[in-house]
mmCIF file with all atom_site columns, C-alpha atoms (C1' of nucleotides) in Angstrom:
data_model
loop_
_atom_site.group_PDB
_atom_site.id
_atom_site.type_symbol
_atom_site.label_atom_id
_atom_site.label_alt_id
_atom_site.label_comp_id
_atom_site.label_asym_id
_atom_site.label_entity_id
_atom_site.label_seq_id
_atom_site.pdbx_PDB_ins_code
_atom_site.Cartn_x
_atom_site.Cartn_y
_atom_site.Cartn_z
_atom_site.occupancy
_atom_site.B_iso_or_equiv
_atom_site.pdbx_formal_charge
_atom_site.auth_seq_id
_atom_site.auth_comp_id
_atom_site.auth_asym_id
_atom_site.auth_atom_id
_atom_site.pdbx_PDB_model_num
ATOM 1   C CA    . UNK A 1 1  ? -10.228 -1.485  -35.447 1.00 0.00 ? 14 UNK A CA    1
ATOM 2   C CA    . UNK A 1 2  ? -9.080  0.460   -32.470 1.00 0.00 ? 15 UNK A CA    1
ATOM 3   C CA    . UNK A 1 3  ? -5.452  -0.740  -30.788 1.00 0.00 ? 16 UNK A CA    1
ATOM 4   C CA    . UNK A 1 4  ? -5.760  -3.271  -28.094 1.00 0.00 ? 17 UNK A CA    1
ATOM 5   C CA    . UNK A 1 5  ? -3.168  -1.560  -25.871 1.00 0.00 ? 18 UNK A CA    1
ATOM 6   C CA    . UNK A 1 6  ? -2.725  -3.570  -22.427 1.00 0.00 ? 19 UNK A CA    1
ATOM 7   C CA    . UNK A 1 7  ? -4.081  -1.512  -19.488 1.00 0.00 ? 20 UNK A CA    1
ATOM 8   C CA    . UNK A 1 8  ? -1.680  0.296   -16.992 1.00 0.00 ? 21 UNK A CA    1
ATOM 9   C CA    . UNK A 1 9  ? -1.393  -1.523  -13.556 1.00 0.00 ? 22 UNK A CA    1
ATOM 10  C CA    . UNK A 1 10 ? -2.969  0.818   -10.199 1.00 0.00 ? 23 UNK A CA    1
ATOM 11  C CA    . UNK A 1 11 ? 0.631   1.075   -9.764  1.00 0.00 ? 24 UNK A CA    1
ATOM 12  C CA    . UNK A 1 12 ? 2.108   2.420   -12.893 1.00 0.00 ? 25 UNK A CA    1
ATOM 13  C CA    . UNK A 1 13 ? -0.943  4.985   -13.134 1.00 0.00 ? 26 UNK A CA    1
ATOM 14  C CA    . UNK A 1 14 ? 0.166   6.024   -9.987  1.00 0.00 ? 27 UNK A CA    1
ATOM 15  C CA    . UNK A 1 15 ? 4.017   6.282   -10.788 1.00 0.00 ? 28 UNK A CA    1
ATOM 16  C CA    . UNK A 1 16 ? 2.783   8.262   -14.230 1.00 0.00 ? 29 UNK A CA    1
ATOM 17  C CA    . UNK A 1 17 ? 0.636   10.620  -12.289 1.00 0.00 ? 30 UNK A CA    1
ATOM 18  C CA    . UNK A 1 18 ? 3.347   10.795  -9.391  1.00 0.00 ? 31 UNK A CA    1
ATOM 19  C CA    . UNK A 1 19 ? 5.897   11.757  -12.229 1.00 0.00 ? 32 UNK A CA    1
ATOM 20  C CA    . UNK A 1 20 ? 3.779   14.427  -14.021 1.00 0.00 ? 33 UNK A CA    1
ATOM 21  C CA    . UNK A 1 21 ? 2.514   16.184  -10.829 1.00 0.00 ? 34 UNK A CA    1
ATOM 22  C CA    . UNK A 1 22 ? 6.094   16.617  -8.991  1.00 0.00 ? 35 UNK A CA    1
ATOM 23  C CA    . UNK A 1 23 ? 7.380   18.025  -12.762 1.00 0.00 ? 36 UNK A CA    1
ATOM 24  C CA    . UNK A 1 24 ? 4.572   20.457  -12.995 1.00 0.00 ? 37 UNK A CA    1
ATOM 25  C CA    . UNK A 1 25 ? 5.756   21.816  -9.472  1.00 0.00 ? 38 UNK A CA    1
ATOM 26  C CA    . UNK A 1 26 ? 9.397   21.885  -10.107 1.00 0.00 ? 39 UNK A CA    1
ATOM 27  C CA    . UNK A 1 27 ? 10.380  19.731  -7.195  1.00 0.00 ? 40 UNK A CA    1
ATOM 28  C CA    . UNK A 1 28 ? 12.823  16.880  -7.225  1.00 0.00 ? 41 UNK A CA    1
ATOM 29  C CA    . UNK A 1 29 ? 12.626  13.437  -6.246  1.00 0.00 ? 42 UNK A CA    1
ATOM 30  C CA    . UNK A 1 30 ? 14.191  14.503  -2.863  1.00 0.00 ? 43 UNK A CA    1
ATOM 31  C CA    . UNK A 1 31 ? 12.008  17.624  -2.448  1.00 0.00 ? 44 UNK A CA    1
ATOM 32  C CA    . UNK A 1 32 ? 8.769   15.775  -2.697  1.00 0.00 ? 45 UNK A CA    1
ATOM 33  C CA    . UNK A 1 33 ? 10.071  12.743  -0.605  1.00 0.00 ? 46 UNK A CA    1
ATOM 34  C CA    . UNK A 1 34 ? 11.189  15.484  2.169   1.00 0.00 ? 47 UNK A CA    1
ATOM 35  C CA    . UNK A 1 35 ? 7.836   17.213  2.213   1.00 0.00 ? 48 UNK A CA    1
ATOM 36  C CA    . UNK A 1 36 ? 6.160   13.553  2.845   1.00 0.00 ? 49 UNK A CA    1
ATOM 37  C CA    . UNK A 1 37 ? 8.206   12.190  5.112   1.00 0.00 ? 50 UNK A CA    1
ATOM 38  C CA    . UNK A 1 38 ? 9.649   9.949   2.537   1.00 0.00 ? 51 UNK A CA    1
ATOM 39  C CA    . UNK A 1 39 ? 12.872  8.667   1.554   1.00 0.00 ? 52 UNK A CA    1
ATOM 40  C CA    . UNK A 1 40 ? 14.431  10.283  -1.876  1.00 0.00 ? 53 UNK A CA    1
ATOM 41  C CA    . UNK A 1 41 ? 15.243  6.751   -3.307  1.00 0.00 ? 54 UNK A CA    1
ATOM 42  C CA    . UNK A 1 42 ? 12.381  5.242   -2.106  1.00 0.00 ? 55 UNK A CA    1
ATOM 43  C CA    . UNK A 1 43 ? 9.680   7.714   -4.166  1.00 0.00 ? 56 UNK A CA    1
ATOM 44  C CA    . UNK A 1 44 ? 12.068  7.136   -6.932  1.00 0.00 ? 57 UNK A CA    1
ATOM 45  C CA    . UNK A 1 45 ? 10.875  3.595   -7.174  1.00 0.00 ? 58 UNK A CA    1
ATOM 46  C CA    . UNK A 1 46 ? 7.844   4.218   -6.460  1.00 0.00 ? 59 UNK A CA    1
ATOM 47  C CA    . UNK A 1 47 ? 8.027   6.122   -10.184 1.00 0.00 ? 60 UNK A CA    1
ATOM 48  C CA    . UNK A 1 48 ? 9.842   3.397   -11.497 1.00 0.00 ? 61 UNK A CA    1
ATOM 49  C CA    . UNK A 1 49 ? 6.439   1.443   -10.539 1.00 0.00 ? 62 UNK A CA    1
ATOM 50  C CA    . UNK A 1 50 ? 8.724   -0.657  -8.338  1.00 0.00 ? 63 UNK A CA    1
ATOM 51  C CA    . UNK A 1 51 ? 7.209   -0.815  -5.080  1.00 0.00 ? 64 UNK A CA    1
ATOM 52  C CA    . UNK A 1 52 ? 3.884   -1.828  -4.098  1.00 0.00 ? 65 UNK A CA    1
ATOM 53  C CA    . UNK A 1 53 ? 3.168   1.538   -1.834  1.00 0.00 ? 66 UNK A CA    1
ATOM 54  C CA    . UNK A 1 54 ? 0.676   1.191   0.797   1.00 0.00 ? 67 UNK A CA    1
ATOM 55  C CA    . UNK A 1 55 ? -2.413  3.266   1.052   1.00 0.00 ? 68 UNK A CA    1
ATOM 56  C CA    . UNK A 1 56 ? -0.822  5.765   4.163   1.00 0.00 ? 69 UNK A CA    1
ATOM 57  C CA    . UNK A 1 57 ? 2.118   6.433   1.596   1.00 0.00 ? 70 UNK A CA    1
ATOM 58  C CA    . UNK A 1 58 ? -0.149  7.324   -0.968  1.00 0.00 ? 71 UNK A CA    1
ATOM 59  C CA    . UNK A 1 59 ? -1.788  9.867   0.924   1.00 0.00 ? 72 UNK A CA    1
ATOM 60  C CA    . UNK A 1 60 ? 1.278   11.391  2.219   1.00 0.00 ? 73 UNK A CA    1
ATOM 61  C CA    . UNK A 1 61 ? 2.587   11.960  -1.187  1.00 0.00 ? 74 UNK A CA    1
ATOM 62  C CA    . UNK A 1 62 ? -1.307  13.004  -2.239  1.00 0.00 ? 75 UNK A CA    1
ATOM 63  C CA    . UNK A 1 63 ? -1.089  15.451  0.814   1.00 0.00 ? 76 UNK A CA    1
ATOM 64  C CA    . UNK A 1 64 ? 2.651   16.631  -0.139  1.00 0.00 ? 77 UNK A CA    1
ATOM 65  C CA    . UNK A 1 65 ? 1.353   17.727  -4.198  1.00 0.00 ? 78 UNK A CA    1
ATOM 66  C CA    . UNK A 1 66 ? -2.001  19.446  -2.563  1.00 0.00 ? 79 UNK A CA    1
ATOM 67  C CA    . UNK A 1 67 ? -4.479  16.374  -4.546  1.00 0.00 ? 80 UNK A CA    1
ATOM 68  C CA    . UNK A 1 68 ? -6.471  14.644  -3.738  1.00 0.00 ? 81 UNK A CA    1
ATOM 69  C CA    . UNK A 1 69 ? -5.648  10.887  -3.307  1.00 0.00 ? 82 UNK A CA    1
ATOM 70  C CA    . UNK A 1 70 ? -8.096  9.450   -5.439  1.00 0.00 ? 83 UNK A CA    1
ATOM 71  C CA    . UNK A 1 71 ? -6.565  11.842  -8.035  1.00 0.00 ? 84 UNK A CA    1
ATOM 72  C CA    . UNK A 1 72 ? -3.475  9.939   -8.172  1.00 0.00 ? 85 UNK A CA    1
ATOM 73  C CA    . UNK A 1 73 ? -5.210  6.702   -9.346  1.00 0.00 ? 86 UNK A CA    1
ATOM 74  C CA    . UNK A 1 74 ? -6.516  8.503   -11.866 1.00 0.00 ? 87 UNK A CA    1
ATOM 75  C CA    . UNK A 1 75 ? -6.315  7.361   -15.728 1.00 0.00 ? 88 UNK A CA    1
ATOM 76  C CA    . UNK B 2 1  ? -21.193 28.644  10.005  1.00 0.00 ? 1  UNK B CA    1
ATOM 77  C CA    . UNK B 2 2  ? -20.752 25.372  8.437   1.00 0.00 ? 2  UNK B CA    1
ATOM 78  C CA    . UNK B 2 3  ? -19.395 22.440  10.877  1.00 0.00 ? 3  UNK B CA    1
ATOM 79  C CA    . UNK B 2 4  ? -15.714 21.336  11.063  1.00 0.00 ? 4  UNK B CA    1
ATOM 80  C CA    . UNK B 2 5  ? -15.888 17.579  10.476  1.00 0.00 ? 5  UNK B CA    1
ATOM 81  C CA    . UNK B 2 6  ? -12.175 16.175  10.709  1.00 0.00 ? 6  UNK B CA    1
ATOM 82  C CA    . UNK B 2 7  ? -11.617 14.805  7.287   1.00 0.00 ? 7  UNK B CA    1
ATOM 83  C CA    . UNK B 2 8  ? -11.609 11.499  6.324   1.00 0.00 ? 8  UNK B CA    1
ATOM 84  C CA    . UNK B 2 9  ? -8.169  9.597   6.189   1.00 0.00 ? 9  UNK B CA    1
ATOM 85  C CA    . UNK B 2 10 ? -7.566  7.669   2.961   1.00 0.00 ? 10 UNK B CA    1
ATOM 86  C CA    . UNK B 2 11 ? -8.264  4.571   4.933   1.00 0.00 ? 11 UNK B CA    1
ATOM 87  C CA    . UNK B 2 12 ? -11.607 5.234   6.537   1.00 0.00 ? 12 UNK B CA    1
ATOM 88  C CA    . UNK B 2 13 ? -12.848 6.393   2.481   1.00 0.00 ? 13 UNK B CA    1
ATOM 89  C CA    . UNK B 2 14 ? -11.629 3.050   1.135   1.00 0.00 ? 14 UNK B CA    1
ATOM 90  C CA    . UNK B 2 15 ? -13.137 1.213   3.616   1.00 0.00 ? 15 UNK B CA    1
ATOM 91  C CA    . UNK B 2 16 ? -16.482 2.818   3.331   1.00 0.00 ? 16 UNK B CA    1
ATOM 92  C CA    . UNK B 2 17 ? -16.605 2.766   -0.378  1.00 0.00 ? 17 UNK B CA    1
ATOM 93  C CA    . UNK B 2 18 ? -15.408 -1.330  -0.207  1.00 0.00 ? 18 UNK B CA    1
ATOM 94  C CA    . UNK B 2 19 ? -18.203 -1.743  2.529   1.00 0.00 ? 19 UNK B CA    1
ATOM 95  C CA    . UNK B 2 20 ? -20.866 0.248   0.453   1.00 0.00 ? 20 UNK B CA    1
ATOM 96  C CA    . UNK B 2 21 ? -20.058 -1.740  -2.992  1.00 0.00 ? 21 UNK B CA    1
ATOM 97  C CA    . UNK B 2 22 ? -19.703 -4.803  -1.504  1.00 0.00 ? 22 UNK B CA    1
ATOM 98  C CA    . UNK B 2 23 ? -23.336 -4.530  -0.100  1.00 0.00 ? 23 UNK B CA    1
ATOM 99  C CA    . UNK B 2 24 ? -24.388 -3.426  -3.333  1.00 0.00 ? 24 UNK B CA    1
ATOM 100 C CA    . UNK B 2 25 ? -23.438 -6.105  -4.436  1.00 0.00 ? 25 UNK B CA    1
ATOM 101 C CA    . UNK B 2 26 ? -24.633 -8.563  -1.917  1.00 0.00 ? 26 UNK B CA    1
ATOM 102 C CA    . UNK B 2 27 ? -21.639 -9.856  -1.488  1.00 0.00 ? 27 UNK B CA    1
ATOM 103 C CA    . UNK B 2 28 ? -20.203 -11.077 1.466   1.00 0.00 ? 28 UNK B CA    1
ATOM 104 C CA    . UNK B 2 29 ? -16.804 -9.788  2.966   1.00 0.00 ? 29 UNK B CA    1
ATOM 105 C CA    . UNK B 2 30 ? -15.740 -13.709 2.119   1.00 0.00 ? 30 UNK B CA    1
ATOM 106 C CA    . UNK B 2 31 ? -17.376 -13.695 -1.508  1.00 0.00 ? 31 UNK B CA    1
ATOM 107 C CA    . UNK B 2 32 ? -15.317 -10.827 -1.999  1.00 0.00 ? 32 UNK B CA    1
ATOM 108 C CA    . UNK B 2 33 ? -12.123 -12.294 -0.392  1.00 0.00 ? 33 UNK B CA    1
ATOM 109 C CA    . UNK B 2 34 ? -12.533 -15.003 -2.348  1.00 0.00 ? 34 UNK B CA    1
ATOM 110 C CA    . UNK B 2 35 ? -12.697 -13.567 -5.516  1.00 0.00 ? 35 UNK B CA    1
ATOM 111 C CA    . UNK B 2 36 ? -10.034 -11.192 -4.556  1.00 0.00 ? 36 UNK B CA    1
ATOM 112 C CA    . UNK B 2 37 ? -7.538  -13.919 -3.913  1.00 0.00 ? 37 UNK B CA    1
ATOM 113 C CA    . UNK B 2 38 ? -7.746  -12.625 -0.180  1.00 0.00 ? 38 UNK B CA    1
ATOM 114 C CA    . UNK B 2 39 ? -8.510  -13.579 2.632   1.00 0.00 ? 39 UNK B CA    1
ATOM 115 C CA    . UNK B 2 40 ? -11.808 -13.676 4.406   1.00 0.00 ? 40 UNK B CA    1
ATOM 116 C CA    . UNK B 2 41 ? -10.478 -11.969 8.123   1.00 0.00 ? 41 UNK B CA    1
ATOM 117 C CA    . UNK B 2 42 ? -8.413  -9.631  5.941   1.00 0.00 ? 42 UNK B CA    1
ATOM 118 C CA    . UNK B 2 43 ? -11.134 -7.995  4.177   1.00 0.00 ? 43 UNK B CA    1
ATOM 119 C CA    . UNK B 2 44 ? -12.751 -7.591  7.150   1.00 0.00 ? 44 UNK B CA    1
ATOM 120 C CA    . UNK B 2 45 ? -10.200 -5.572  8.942   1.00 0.00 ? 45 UNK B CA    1
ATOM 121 C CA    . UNK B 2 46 ? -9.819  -3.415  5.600   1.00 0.00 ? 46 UNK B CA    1
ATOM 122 C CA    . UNK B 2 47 ? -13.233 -2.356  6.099   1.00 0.00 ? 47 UNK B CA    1
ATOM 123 C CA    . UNK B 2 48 ? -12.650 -1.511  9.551   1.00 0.00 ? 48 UNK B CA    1
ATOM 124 C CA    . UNK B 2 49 ? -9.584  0.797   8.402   1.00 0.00 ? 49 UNK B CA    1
ATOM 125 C CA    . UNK B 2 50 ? -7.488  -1.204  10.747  1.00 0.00 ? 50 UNK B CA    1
ATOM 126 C CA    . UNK B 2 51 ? -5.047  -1.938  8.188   1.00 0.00 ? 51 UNK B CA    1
ATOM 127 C CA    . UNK B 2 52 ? -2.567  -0.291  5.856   1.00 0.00 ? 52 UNK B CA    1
ATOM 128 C CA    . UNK B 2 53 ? -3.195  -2.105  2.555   1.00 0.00 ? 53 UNK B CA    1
ATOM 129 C CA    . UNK B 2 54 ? -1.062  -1.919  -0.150  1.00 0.00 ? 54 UNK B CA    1
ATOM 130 C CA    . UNK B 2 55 ? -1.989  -0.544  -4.053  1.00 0.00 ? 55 UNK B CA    1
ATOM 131 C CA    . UNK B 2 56 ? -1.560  -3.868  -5.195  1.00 0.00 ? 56 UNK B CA    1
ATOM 132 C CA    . UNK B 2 57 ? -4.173  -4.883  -2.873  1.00 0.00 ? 57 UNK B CA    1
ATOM 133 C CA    . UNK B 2 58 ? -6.567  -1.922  -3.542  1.00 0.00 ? 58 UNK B CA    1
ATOM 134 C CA    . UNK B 2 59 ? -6.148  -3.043  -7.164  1.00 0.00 ? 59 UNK B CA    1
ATOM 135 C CA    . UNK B 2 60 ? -7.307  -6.459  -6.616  1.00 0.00 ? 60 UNK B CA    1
ATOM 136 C CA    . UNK B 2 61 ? -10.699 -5.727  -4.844  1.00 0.00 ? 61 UNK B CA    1
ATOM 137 C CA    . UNK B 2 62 ? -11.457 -2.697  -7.339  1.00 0.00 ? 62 UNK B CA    1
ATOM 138 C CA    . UNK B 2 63 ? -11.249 -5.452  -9.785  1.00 0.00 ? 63 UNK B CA    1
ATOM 139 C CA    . UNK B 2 64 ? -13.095 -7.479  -7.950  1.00 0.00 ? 64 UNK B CA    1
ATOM 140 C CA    . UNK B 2 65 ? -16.121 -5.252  -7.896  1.00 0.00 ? 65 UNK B CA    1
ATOM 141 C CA    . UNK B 2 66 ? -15.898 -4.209  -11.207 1.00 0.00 ? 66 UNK B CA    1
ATOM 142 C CA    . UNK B 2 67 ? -14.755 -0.386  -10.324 1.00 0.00 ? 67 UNK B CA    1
ATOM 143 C CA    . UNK B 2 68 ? -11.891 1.486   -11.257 1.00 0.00 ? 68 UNK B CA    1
ATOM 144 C CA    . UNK B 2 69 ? -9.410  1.502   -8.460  1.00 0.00 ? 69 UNK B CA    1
ATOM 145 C CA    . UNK B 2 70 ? -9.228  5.286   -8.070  1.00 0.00 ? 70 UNK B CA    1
ATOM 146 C CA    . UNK B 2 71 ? -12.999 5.268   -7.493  1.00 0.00 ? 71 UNK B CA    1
ATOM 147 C CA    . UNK B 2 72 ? -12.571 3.128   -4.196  1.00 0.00 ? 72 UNK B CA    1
ATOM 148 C CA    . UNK B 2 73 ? -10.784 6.103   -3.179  1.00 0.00 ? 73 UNK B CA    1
ATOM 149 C CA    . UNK B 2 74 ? -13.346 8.568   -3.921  1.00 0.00 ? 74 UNK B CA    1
ATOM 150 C CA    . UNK B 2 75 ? -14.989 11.061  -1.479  1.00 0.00 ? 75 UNK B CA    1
ATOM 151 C "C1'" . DA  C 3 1  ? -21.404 -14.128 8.361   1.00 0.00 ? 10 DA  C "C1'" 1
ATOM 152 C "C1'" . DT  C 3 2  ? -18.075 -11.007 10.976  1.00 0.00 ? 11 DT  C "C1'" 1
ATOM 153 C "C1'" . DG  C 3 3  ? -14.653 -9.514  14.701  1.00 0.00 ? 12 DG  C "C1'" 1
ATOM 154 C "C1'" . DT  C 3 4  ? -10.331 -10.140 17.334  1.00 0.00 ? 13 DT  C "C1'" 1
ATOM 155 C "C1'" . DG  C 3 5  ? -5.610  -11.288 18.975  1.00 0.00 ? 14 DG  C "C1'" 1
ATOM 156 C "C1'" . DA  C 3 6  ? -1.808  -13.540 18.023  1.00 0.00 ? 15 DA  C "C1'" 1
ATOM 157 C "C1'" . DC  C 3 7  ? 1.313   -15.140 15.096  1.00 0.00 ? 16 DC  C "C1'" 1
ATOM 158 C "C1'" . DT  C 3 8  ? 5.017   -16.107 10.888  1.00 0.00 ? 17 DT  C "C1'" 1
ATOM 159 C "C1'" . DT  C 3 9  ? 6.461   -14.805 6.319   1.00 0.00 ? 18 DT  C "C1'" 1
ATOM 160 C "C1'" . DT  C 3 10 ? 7.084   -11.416 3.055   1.00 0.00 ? 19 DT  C "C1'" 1
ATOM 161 C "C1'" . DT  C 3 11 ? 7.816   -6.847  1.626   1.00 0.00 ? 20 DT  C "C1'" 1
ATOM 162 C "C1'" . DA  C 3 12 ? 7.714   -1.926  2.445   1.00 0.00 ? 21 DA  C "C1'" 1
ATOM 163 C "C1'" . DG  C 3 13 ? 10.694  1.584   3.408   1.00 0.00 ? 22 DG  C "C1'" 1
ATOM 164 C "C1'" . DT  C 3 14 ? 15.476  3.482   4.961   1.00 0.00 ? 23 DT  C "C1'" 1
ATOM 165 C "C1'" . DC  C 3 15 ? 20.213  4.367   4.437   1.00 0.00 ? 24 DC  C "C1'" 1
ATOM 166 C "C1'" . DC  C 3 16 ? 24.631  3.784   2.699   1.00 0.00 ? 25 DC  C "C1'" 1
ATOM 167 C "C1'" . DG  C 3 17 ? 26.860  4.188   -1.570  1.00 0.00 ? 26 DG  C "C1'" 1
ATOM 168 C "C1'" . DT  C 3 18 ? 28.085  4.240   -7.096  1.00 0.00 ? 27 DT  C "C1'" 1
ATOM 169 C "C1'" . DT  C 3 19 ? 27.020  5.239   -11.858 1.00 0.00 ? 28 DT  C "C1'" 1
ATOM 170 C "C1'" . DG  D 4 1  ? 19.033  15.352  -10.505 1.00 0.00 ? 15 DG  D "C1'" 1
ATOM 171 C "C1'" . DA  D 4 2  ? 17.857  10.467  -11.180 1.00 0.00 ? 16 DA  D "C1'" 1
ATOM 172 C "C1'" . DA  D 4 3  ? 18.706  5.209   -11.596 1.00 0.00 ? 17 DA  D "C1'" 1
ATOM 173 C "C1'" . DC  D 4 4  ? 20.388  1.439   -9.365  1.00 0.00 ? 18 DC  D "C1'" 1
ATOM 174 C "C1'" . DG  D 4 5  ? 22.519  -1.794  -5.685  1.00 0.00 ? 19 DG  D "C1'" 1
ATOM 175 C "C1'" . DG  D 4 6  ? 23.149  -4.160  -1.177  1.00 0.00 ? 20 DG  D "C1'" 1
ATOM 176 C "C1'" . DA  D 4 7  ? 22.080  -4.484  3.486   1.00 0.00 ? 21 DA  D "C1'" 1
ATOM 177 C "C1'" . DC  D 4 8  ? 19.267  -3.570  6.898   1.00 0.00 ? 22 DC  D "C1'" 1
ATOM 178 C "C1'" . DT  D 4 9  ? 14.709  -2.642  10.127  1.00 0.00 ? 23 DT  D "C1'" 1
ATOM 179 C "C1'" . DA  D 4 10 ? 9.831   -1.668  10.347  1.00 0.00 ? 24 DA  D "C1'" 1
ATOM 180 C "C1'" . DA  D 4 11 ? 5.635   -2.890  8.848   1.00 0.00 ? 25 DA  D "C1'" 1
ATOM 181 C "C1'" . DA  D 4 12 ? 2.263   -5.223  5.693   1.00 0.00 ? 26 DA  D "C1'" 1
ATOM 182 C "C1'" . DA  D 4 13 ? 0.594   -9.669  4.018   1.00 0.00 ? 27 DA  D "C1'" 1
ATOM 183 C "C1'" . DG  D 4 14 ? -1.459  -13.553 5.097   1.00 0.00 ? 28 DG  D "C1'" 1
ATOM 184 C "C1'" . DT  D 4 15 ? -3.400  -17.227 8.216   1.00 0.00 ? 29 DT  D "C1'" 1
ATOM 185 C "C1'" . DC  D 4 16 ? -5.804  -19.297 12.236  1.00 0.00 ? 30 DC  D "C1'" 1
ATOM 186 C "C1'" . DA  D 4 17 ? -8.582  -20.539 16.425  1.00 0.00 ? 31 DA  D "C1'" 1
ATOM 187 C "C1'" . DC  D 4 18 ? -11.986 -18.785 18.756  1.00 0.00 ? 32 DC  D "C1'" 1
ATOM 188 C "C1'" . DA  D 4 19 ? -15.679 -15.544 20.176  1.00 0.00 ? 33 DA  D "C1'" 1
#
DNA sequence: ATGTGACTTTTAGTCCGTT
DNA sequence: GAACGGACTAAAAGTCACA
């Protein structure tokens, strides 16, 4: 019998994908929230799954790590 | 030469995709609302792109429809 | 069965700092 | 460099009466 694991929220996909995307790039927190037009602490919790980010926010960080926006939802 | 067509925002895809599903579907945008926990008038102005809704939201009507939520955001 | 404008409540998002 | 906190302002959530 395979693991019932419970499934990731649309928000802590995001914060994983978020995460491994900025690492891959070597940029910071700050960088990436400077090259959306975000604030540093504010992409931090958006990481941290904290903050229910709207759909224009989403794109701006999409737009920022060169994806596409769908591809941050991505499992 | 291939035409320039301005790309889509994030917006105008996920309310294309929600309209296109939905009708699918059959739903109505109040069938969906309703089973969304939303409401009926904000729905509608989701489809229109008027508003900036919010992951937690997008989550909610991909669940709704039965879809993962990245695929409302699909191209 | 959907669109619109107006509206109040809640939360997104910023900015200051400390650990 | 990142987590976390408090206080603040801008904007999203959510609802309604009416077209």
């Amino acid at each position: 019998m395979t693991k019932n694991r419970n499934p990731l929220s649309a928000r802590e996909i995001l914060a994983r994908n978020l995460k491994d995307m900025r690492g891959k790039l070597g940029l910071s927190q700050e960088a990436l929230a400077d090259m959306a037009g975000l604030h540093r602490t504010y992409v931090g919790s958006v990481e941290r799954a904290e903050r229910n980010i709207s759909i224009d926010n989403i794109e701006r960080l999409a737009k920022a790590l060169n994806v596409h926006t769908s591809s941050l939802l991505m499992e």
